[in-house]
Amino acid sequence: MDALDRLAEPGLDLLARVDTVLAAGAPEGHRLWPLLRRMQVLPGAAVREFLELHPAPLTGAGHAVRRLVRGYDDTCALLADPVAWSGSAAAAYDEARTALLRHLDEGPESLVGRLEATAGYADALAGWVESTRAALARALAEVLGSAEAVTVHAAGRPGVEPGRVEASAAAEIATRVLGVLGVAYDGAETLLRQWGPSLAETTWRDRATAAPRFGGTTRIGH
């Protein structure tokens, strides 16, 4: 359990009240409007969704992908062993083997390169989730102790109809929370742009190399 989990209950209670007040409309010209147009969600709903994101599964996925690399390493080691035979079949095999080794583990476009990039992307996403949860926890701690929170809570009392003051307070809280998430989403888009080329599907790079045809003269070495 991290700081965001500990603040989830009081934070969601406050943000539910904020969402209720804002459902009637935010103050005209408030700096919240650009965030609402961009995010297309009220802060309570946004935080509720983000609470489901945790770094541990992404870190675990990165470790699992890296374990797959060991299998490729073992296969490459077998393919790298020289063959004790010669002839046209041996030459064709050697050509195919070299191409396969290049496809499996040579450079970022190889299968191993793509696996390592996938693991790196999972680690980067885990770091993004962890840092965003910490930033969101700080924002919730600030708004929970703010004068605006007192005003919004008062708006939920029986017989109290939210007015301009309550709407302004709710908008300030929403701006702080959605502002953090807006920065986080920018970070996620940056990660995708950075890692996207490394995550593209890999293709057989040596199209001139066909499967070996075992024919002709073959001599077994001694």
Short mmCIF file of C-alpha atoms in Angstrom, two decimals:
data_model
loop_
_atom_site.label_atom_id
_atom_site.label_comp_id
_atom_site.label_asym_id
_atom_site.label_seq_id
_atom_site.Cartn_x
_atom_site.Cartn_y
_atom_site.Cartn_z
CA MET A 1 0.00 0.00 0.00
CA ASP A 2 1.43 3.36 -1.01
CA ALA A 3 0.51 6.95 -0.13
CA LEU A 4 -2.18 7.11 -2.82
CA ASP A 5 -3.88 3.99 -1.46
CA ARG A 6 -3.89 5.49 2.04
CA LEU A 7 -5.47 8.71 0.78
CA ALA A 8 -7.92 6.99 -1.55
CA GLU A 9 -10.94 6.88 0.77
CA PRO A 10 -10.97 10.52 1.96
CA GLY A 11 -9.72 11.68 -1.45
CA LEU A 12 -12.48 9.95 -3.39
CA ASP A 13 -15.08 11.21 -0.92
CA LEU A 14 -13.95 14.80 -1.46
CA LEU A 15 -13.69 14.40 -5.23
CA ALA A 16 -17.17 12.86 -5.41
CA ARG A 17 -18.46 16.06 -3.82
CA VAL A 18 -16.37 18.09 -6.26
CA ASP A 19 -17.84 16.16 -9.19
CA THR A 20 -21.35 16.78 -7.87
CA VAL A 21 -20.78 20.52 -7.60
CA LEU A 22 -19.14 20.72 -11.01
CA ALA A 23 -21.96 18.76 -12.62
CA ALA A 24 -23.91 22.01 -12.38
CA GLY A 25 -21.08 23.84 -14.16
CA ALA A 26 -17.69 25.34 -13.42
CA PRO A 27 -17.22 29.12 -13.15
CA GLU A 28 -17.07 30.80 -16.53
CA GLY A 29 -13.52 31.48 -17.70
CA HIS A 30 -11.95 29.33 -14.98
CA ARG A 31 -8.63 27.67 -15.85
CA LEU A 32 -10.30 24.31 -15.23
CA TRP A 33 -12.16 24.47 -18.56
CA PRO A 34 -9.16 23.67 -20.81
CA LEU A 35 -8.38 20.67 -18.61
CA LEU A 36 -11.97 19.44 -18.75
CA ARG A 37 -12.05 19.78 -22.53
CA ARG A 38 -8.81 17.91 -22.85
CA MET A 39 -9.35 15.16 -20.28
CA GLN A 40 -13.08 14.68 -20.90
CA VAL A 41 -13.56 13.45 -17.33
CA LEU A 42 -14.26 14.87 -13.88
CA PRO A 43 -11.52 14.48 -11.24
CA GLY A 44 -13.31 11.90 -9.10
CA ALA A 45 -13.82 9.53 -12.01
CA ALA A 46 -10.26 10.10 -13.24
CA VAL A 47 -8.66 9.30 -9.88
CA ARG A 48 -10.90 6.27 -9.38
CA GLU A 49 -9.63 4.84 -12.67
CA PHE A 50 -5.99 5.63 -11.91
CA LEU A 51 -6.19 3.89 -8.53
CA GLU A 52 -6.38 0.61 -10.45
CA LEU A 53 -2.91 1.18 -11.94
CA HIS A 54 0.03 -0.24 -9.96
CA PRO A 55 3.71 -0.54 -10.96
CA ALA A 56 4.24 -4.10 -9.69
CA PRO A 57 2.45 -5.95 -12.54
CA LEU A 58 4.42 -3.96 -15.11
CA THR A 59 7.70 -4.66 -13.33
CA GLY A 60 6.78 -8.34 -13.21
CA ALA A 61 6.01 -8.32 -16.92
CA GLY A 62 9.45 -6.86 -17.63
CA HIS A 63 11.12 -9.63 -15.61
CA ALA A 64 9.05 -12.30 -17.39
CA VAL A 65 10.05 -11.00 -20.81
CA ARG A 66 13.72 -10.94 -19.85
CA ARG A 67 13.49 -14.59 -18.82
CA LEU A 68 12.46 -15.40 -22.39
CA VAL A 69 15.74 -13.96 -23.64
CA ARG A 70 17.61 -16.82 -21.95
CA GLY A 71 15.87 -19.32 -24.23
CA TYR A 72 16.95 -17.35 -27.28
CA ASP A 73 20.49 -17.21 -25.94
CA ASP A 74 20.54 -21.01 -25.60
CA THR A 75 19.24 -21.43 -29.15
CA CYS A 76 21.82 -19.02 -30.53
CA ALA A 77 24.58 -20.88 -28.72
CA LEU A 78 23.52 -24.11 -30.43
CA LEU A 79 23.34 -22.45 -33.83
CA ALA A 80 26.77 -20.93 -33.36
CA ASP A 81 28.44 -24.33 -33.05
CA PRO A 82 30.38 -25.12 -36.24
CA VAL A 83 29.32 -28.14 -38.28
CA ALA A 84 31.82 -30.88 -39.15
CA TRP A 85 30.66 -31.38 -42.70
CA SER A 86 31.05 -29.70 -46.07
CA GLY A 87 29.53 -29.52 -49.49
CA SER A 88 26.61 -27.65 -51.02
CA ALA A 89 24.20 -28.71 -48.29
CA ALA A 90 26.62 -27.58 -45.61
CA ALA A 91 27.10 -24.24 -47.38
CA ALA A 92 23.33 -23.73 -47.66
CA TYR A 93 22.91 -24.66 -44.02
CA ASP A 94 25.66 -22.27 -42.97
CA GLU A 95 24.05 -19.45 -44.94
CA ALA A 96 20.63 -20.11 -43.39
CA ARG A 97 22.16 -20.49 -39.94
CA THR A 98 23.95 -17.15 -40.20
CA ALA A 99 20.76 -15.41 -41.32
CA LEU A 100 18.78 -17.03 -38.51
CA LEU A 101 21.34 -15.97 -35.91
CA ARG A 102 21.12 -12.41 -37.23
CA HIS A 103 17.32 -12.54 -37.03
CA LEU A 104 17.35 -13.95 -33.52
CA ASP A 105 19.98 -11.83 -31.84
CA GLU A 106 21.76 -9.14 -33.79
CA GLY A 107 20.83 -5.55 -33.11
CA PRO A 108 17.65 -3.81 -31.97
CA GLU A 109 15.57 -5.20 -34.86
CA SER A 110 16.25 -8.82 -33.91
CA LEU A 111 13.85 -10.89 -31.84
CA VAL A 112 16.04 -10.51 -28.76
CA GLY A 113 16.32 -6.79 -29.43
CA ARG A 114 12.54 -6.50 -29.51
CA LEU A 115 12.19 -8.53 -26.31
CA GLU A 116 14.68 -6.32 -24.51
CA ALA A 117 12.85 -3.23 -25.77
CA THR A 118 9.53 -4.65 -24.57
CA ALA A 119 11.01 -5.29 -21.13
CA GLY A 120 12.48 -1.79 -21.07
CA TYR A 121 9.14 -0.29 -22.02
CA ALA A 122 7.42 -2.22 -19.23
CA ASP A 123 10.00 -0.89 -16.75
CA ALA A 124 9.52 2.66 -18.04
CA LEU A 125 5.75 2.36 -17.66
CA ALA A 126 6.18 1.00 -14.14
CA GLY A 127 8.29 4.03 -13.28
CA TRP A 128 5.68 6.31 -14.83
CA VAL A 129 2.89 4.74 -12.77
CA GLU A 130 4.92 4.95 -9.56
CA SER A 131 5.87 8.61 -10.05
CA THR A 132 2.34 9.57 -11.08
CA ARG A 133 0.81 7.86 -8.07
CA ALA A 134 3.25 9.76 -5.82
CA ALA A 135 2.41 13.09 -7.50
CA LEU A 136 -1.31 12.37 -7.28
CA ALA A 137 -0.98 11.48 -3.59
CA ARG A 138 0.75 14.81 -2.93
CA ALA A 139 -2.01 16.66 -4.77
CA LEU A 140 -4.72 14.87 -2.80
CA ALA A 141 -2.96 15.59 0.49
CA GLU A 142 -2.85 19.28 -0.43
CA VAL A 143 -6.48 19.58 -1.45
CA LEU A 144 -7.74 17.54 1.50
CA GLY A 145 -6.18 20.08 3.85
CA SER A 146 -7.24 23.14 1.86
CA ALA A 147 -9.82 25.82 2.58
CA GLU A 148 -11.52 24.81 -0.67
CA ALA A 149 -12.13 21.34 0.76
CA VAL A 150 -13.93 22.85 3.76
CA THR A 151 -16.13 24.88 1.41
CA VAL A 152 -16.97 21.87 -0.75
CA HIS A 153 -17.81 19.72 2.28
CA ALA A 154 -20.12 22.46 3.54
CA ALA A 155 -21.92 22.42 0.21
CA GLY A 156 -23.00 18.86 0.85
CA ARG A 157 -24.88 19.63 4.05
CA PRO A 158 -28.68 19.40 4.05
CA GLY A 159 -30.31 22.63 2.96
CA VAL A 160 -27.11 24.05 1.44
CA GLU A 161 -27.28 24.64 -2.31
CA PRO A 162 -23.93 25.01 -4.08
CA GLY A 163 -23.37 28.57 -5.25
CA ARG A 164 -20.60 30.51 -6.91
CA VAL A 165 -18.25 30.17 -3.92
CA GLU A 166 -18.69 26.40 -3.76
CA ALA A 167 -18.32 26.07 -7.54
CA SER A 168 -15.13 28.10 -7.44
CA ALA A 169 -13.73 25.95 -4.63
CA ALA A 170 -14.62 22.74 -6.47
CA ALA A 171 -13.04 24.07 -9.64
CA GLU A 172 -9.79 24.87 -7.81
CA ILE A 173 -9.59 21.35 -6.40
CA ALA A 174 -10.39 19.83 -9.76
CA THR A 175 -7.72 21.95 -11.44
CA ARG A 176 -5.02 20.74 -9.08
CA VAL A 177 -5.96 17.08 -9.51
CA LEU A 178 -6.57 17.11 -13.25
CA GLY A 179 -3.41 19.17 -13.71
CA VAL A 180 -1.35 16.34 -12.21
CA LEU A 181 -3.06 13.77 -14.43
CA GLY A 182 -2.61 15.98 -17.48
CA VAL A 183 1.13 16.06 -16.90
CA ALA A 184 1.08 12.30 -16.37
CA TYR A 185 -0.72 11.68 -19.67
CA ASP A 186 1.84 13.86 -21.44
CA GLY A 187 4.52 11.66 -19.93
CA ALA A 188 2.79 8.51 -21.13
CA GLU A 189 2.57 9.87 -24.67
CA THR A 190 6.26 10.78 -24.55
CA LEU A 191 7.13 7.23 -23.48
CA LEU A 192 5.12 5.79 -26.34
CA ARG A 193 6.86 8.04 -28.85
CA GLN A 194 10.26 7.14 -27.44
CA TRP A 195 9.70 3.40 -27.31
CA GLY A 196 7.32 2.97 -30.25
CA PRO A 197 9.97 2.38 -32.95
CA SER A 198 11.68 -0.24 -30.77
CA LEU A 199 8.39 -2.08 -30.25
CA ALA A 200 7.48 -2.42 -33.93
CA GLU A 201 7.00 -5.89 -35.36
CA THR A 202 10.27 -7.39 -36.51
CA THR A 203 10.60 -8.96 -39.96
CA TRP A 204 13.02 -11.34 -41.62
CA ARG A 205 15.76 -8.98 -42.69
CA ASP A 206 17.70 -11.22 -45.10
CA ARG A 207 15.09 -11.90 -47.76
CA ALA A 208 17.75 -13.20 -50.15
CA THR A 209 18.38 -16.19 -47.88
CA ALA A 210 16.02 -19.08 -48.49
CA ALA A 211 15.62 -22.30 -46.55
CA PRO A 212 18.52 -24.67 -47.19
CA ARG A 213 18.10 -27.28 -49.90
CA PHE A 214 19.97 -30.37 -48.97
CA GLY A 215 21.38 -31.75 -52.19
CA GLY A 216 24.63 -32.20 -54.03
CA THR A 217 27.84 -33.54 -52.60
CA THR A 218 28.27 -33.64 -48.85
CA ARG A 219 31.39 -34.68 -46.99
CA ILE A 220 31.46 -35.39 -43.30
CA GLY A 221 34.50 -33.98 -41.57
CA HIS A 222 36.76 -35.97 -39.31
#
